Short mmCIF file of C-alpha atoms in Angstrom, two decimals:
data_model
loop_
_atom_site.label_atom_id
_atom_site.label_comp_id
_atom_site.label_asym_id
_atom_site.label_seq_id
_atom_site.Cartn_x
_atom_site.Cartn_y
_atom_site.Cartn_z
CA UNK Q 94 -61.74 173.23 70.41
CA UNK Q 95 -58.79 174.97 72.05
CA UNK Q 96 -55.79 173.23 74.13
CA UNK Q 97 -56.79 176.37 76.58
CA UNK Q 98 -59.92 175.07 77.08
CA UNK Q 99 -59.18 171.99 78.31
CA UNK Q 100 -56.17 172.31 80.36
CA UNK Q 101 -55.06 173.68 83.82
CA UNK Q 102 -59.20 174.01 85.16
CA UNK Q 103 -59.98 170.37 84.04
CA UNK Q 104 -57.19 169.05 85.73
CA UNK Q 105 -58.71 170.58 89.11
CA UNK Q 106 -61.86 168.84 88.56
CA UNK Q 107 -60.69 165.68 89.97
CA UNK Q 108 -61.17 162.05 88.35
CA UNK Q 109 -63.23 162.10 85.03
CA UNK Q 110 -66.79 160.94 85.89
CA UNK Q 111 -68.53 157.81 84.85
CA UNK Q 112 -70.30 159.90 81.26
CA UNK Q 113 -72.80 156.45 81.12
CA UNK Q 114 -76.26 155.98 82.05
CA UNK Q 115 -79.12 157.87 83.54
CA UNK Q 116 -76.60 161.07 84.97
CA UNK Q 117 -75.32 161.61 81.79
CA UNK Q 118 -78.16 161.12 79.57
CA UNK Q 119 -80.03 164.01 82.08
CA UNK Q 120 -76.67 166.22 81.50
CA UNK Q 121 -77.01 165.84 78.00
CA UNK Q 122 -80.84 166.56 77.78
CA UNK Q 123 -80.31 170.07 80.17
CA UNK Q 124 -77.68 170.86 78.07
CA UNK Q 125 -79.82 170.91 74.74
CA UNK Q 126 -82.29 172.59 77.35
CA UNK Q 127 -79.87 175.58 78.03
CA UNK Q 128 -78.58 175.94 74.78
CA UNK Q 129 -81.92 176.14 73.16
CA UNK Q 130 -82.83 179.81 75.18
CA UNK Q 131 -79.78 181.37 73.82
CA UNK Q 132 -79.00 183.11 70.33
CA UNK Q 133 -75.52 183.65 71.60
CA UNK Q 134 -74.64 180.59 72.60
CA UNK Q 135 -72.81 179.91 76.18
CA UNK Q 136 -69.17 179.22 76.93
CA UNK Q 137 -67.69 175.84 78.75
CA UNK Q 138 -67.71 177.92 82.14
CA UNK Q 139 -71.28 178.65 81.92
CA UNK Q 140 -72.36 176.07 80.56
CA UNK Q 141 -70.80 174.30 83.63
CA UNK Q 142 -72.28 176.79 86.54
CA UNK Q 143 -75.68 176.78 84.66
CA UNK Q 144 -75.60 172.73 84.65
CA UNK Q 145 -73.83 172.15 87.76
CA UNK Q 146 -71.53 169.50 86.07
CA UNK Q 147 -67.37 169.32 86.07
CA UNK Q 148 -66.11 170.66 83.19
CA UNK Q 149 -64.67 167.48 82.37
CA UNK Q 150 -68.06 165.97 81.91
CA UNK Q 151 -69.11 168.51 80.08
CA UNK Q 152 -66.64 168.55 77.68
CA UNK Q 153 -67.07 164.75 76.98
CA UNK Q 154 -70.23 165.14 76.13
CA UNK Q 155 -69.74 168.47 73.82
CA UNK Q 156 -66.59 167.32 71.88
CA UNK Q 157 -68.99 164.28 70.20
CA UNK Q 158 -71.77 166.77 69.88
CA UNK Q 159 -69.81 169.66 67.99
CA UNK Q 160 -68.01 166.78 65.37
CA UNK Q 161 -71.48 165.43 64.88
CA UNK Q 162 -72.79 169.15 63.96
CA UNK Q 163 -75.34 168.56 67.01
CA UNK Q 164 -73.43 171.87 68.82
CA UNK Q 165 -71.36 174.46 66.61
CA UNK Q 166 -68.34 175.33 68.56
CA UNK Q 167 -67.32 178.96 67.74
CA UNK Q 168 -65.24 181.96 69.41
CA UNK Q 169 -65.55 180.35 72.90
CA UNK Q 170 -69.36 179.23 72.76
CA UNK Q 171 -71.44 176.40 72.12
CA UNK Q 172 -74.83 176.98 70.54
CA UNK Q 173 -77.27 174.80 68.93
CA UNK Q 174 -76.31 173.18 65.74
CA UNK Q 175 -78.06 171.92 62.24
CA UNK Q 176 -77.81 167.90 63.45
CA UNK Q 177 -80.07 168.66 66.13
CA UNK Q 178 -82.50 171.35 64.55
CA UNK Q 179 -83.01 167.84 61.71
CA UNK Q 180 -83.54 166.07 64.42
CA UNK Q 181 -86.04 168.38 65.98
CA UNK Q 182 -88.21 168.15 63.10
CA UNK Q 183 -88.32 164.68 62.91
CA UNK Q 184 -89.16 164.50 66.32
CA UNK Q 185 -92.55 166.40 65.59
CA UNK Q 186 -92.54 164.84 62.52
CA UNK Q 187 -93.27 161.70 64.17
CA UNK Q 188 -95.46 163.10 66.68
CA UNK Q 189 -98.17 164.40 64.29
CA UNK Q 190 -97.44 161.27 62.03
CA UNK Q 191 -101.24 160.21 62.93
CA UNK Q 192 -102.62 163.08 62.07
CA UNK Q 193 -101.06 163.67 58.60
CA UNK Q 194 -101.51 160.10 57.61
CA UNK Q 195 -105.48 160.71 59.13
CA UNK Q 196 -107.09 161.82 55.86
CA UNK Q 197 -105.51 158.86 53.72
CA UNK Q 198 -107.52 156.14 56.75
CA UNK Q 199 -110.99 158.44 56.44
CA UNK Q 200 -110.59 158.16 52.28
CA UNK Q 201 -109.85 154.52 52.86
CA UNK Q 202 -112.98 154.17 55.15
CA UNK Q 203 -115.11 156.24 52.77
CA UNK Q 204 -113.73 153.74 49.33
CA UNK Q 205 -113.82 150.62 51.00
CA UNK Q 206 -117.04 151.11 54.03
CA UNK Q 207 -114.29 149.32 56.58
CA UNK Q 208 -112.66 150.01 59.33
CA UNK Q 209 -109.27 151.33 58.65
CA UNK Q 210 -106.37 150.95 61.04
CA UNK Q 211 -102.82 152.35 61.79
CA UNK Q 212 -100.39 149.79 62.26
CA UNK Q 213 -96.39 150.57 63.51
CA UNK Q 214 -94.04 147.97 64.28
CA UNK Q 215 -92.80 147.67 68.42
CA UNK Q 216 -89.37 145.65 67.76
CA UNK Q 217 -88.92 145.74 71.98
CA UNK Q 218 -92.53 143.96 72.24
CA UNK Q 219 -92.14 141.97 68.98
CA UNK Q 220 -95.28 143.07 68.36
CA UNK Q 221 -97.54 145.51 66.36
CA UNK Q 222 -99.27 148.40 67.69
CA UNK Q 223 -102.30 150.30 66.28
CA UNK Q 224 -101.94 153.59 66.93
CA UNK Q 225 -104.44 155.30 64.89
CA UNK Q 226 -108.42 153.93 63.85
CA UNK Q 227 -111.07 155.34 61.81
CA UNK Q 228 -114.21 153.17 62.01
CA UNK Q 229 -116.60 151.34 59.42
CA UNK Q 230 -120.05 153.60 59.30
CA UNK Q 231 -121.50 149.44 59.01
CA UNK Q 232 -123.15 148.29 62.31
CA UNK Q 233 -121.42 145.07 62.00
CA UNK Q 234 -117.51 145.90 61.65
CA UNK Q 235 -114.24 144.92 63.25
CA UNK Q 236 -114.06 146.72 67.04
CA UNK Q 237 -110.02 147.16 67.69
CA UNK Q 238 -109.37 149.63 70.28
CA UNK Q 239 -106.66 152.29 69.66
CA UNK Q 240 -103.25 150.57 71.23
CA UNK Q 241 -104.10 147.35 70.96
CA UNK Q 242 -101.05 145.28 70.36
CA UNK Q 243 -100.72 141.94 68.76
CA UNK Q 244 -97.33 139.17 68.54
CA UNK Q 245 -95.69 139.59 65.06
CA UNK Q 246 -96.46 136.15 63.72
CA UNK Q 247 -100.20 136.67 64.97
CA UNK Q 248 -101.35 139.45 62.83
CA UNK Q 249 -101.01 139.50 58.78
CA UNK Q 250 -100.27 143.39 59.94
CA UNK Q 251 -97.10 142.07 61.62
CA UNK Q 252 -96.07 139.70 58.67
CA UNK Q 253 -96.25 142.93 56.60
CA UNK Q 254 -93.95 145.22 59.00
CA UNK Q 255 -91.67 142.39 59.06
CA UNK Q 256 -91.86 141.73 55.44
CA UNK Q 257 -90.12 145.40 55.00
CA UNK Q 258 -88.39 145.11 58.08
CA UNK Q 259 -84.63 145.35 58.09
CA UNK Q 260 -83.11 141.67 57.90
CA UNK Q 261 -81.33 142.62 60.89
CA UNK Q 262 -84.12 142.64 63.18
CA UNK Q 263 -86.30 140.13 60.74
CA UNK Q 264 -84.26 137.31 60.20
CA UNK Q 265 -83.41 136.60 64.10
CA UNK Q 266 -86.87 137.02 64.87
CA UNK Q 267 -88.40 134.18 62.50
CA UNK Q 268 -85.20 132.02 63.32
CA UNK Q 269 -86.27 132.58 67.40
CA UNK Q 270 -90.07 133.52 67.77
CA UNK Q 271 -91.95 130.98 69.71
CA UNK Q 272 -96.04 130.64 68.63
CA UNK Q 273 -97.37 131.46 72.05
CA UNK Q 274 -100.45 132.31 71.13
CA UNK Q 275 -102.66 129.12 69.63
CA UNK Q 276 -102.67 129.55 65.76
CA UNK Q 277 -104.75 127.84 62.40
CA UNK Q 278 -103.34 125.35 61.10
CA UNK Q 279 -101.17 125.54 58.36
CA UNK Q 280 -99.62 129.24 60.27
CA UNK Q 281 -96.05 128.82 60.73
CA UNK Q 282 -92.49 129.78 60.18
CA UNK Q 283 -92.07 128.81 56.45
CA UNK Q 284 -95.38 129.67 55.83
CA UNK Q 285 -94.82 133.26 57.20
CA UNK Q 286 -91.72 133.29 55.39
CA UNK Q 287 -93.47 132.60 52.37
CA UNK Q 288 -96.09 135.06 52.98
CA UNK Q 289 -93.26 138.22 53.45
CA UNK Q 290 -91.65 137.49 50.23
CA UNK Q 291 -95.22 137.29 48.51
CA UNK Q 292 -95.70 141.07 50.13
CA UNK Q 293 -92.52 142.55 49.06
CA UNK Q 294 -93.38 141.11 45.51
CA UNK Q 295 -96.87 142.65 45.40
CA UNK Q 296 -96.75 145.40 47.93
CA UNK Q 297 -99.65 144.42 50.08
CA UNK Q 298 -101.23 141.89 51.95
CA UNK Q 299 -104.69 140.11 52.57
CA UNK Q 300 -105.89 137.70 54.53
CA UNK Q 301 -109.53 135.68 55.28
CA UNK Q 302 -110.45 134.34 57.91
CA UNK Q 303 -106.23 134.30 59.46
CA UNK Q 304 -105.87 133.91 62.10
CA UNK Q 305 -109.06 134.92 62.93
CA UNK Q 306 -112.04 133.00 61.64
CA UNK Q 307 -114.70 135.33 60.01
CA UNK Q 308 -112.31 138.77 59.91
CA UNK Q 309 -111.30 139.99 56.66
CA UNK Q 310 -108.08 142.26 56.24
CA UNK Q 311 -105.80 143.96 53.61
CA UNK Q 312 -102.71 145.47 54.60
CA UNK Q 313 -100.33 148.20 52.68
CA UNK Q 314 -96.81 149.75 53.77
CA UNK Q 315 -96.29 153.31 54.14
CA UNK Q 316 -92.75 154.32 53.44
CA UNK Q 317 -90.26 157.27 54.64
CA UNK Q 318 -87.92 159.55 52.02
CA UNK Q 319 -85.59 156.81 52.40
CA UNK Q 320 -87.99 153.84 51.07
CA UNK Q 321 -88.05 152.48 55.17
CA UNK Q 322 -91.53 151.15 56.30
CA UNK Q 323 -92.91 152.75 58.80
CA UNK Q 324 -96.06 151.83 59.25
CA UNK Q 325 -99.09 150.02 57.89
CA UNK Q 326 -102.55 151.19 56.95
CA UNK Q 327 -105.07 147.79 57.41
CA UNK Q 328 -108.73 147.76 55.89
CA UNK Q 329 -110.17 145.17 57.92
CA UNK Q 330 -113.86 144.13 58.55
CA UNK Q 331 -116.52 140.77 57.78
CA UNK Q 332 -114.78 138.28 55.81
CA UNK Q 333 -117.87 137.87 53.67
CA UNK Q 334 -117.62 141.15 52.56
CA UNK Q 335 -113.72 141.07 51.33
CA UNK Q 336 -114.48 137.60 49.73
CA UNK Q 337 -116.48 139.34 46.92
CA UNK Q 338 -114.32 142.32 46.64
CA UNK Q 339 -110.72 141.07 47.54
CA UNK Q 340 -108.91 142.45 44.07
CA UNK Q 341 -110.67 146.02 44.46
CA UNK Q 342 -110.05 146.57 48.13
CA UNK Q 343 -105.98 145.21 47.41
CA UNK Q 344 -105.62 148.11 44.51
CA UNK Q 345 -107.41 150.81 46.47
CA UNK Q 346 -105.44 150.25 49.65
CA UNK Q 347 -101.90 149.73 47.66
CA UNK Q 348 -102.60 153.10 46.16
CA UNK Q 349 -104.14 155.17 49.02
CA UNK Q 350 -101.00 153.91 51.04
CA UNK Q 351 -98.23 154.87 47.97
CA UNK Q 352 -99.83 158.52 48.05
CA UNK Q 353 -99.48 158.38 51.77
CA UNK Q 354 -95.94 157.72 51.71
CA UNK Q 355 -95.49 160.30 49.22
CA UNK Q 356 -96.89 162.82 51.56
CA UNK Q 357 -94.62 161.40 54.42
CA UNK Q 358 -91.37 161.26 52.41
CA UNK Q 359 -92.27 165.38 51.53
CA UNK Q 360 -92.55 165.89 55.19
CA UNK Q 361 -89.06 164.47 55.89
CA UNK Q 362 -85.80 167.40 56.60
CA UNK Q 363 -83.56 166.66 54.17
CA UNK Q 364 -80.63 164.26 53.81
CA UNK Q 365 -77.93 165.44 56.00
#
């Protein structure tokens, strides 16, 4: 960025702004707005009129942008730049995330006859949210509405996510969480601590009758490109009918959830 472009008009613009919170974030989102209907890109001074925002601003916001490769900087203008295009597509890779993984949960209904769900962790809530469900054809099956959320510790979907959680999120989470929600005996911290390094040993989780009494459930990670777990696909149903078939119903899901990630991981941009 030229010295010319920052000197005797920014120094007419008064005291620098406050480039925190709410104003700036909306500065920063109509500039990616603006930019976005151009080929040619716009120059400080339009960018400016067009936004309604001090130079000054602007240019506190654009300088970060351009060395991040968010904006390219080039013969006066600012135009849209590869960081943000990557980041574009993982935007809308994340939007149609239950729809791609979709035909892996109807497989895993059709193999198993359970109700398959879509599990992603919520580390604001400290919870787990199912996002996605495909239901057993059986009469009798597990009912869990689409965005139902449960605590962490009370879900063997939660112990999962936090088994592949990163340790920064994971390890002042078990050290803090308070059991809120009345649990079976024998559920606590060092038993859930247990549990999480059994599931990164084996790669999947199953539970009968925990927490709750009569529901059975096995649980696999889906992974990213980069090996991070981002969600979970759960088989869950009558606890009778997993106690017969527990080591079946563990390999299918552990493999219908590997080919999943497989298919997410292709999906990704590449590494930047």
């Amino acid at each position: 960025m030229t010295r010319k472009a920052s000197s005797a008009p920014l120094a007419a613009e008064g005291p620098e702004r406050d480039n925190t919170g709410p104003r700036s974030l909306t500065r920063l989102l109509g500039l990616f707005d603006v930019l976005s209907l151009t080929q040619n890109g716009m120059s400080l001074a339009e960018l400016s009129a067009t936004l309604a925002s001090p130079k000054s601003s602007l240019l506190n916001l654009l300088r970060p942008l351009v060395a991040e490769g968010y904006l390219i900087h080039a013969d006066g203008s600012y135009r849209i730049g590869p960081s943000i295009i990557r980041l574009s597509a993982s935007v809308m890779s994340a939007w149609n995330f239950p729809k791609m993984i979709r035909p892996f949960m109807e497989e895993l209904v059709e193999r198993t006859g359970e109700t398959v769900l879509l599990g992603v962790l919520n580390k604001e809530a400290e919870a787990v949210a199912f996002v996605e469900l495909v239901n057993s054809p059986h009469p009798v099956r597990l009912q869990v509405p689409v965005g139902t959320v449960r605590p962490l510790y009370a879900s063997p979907t939660g112990w999962l996510l936090l088994a592949y959680a990163d340790k920064g999120f994971r390890d002042p989470y078990m050290a803090s969480v308070q059991f809120k929600l009345k649990m079976p005996a024998g559920i606590a911290r060092a038993s859930i601590t247990r549990e999480m390094a059994k599931i990164r040993t084996e790669g999947v989780c199953s539970a009968i009758d925990t927490p709750i009494a009569g529901v059975g459930s096995v649980i696999a990670p889906v992974f990213d490109g980069n090996g991070e777990c981002i969600a979970s696909l759960t088989v869950a149903g009558p606890a009778d009918r997993f106690r017969k078939d527990m080591d079946l119903l563990r390999a299918t899901v552990k493999e219908v959830a590997a080919r999943a990630s497989g298919i997410v991981g292709a999906a990704q941009p590449g590494p930047r």
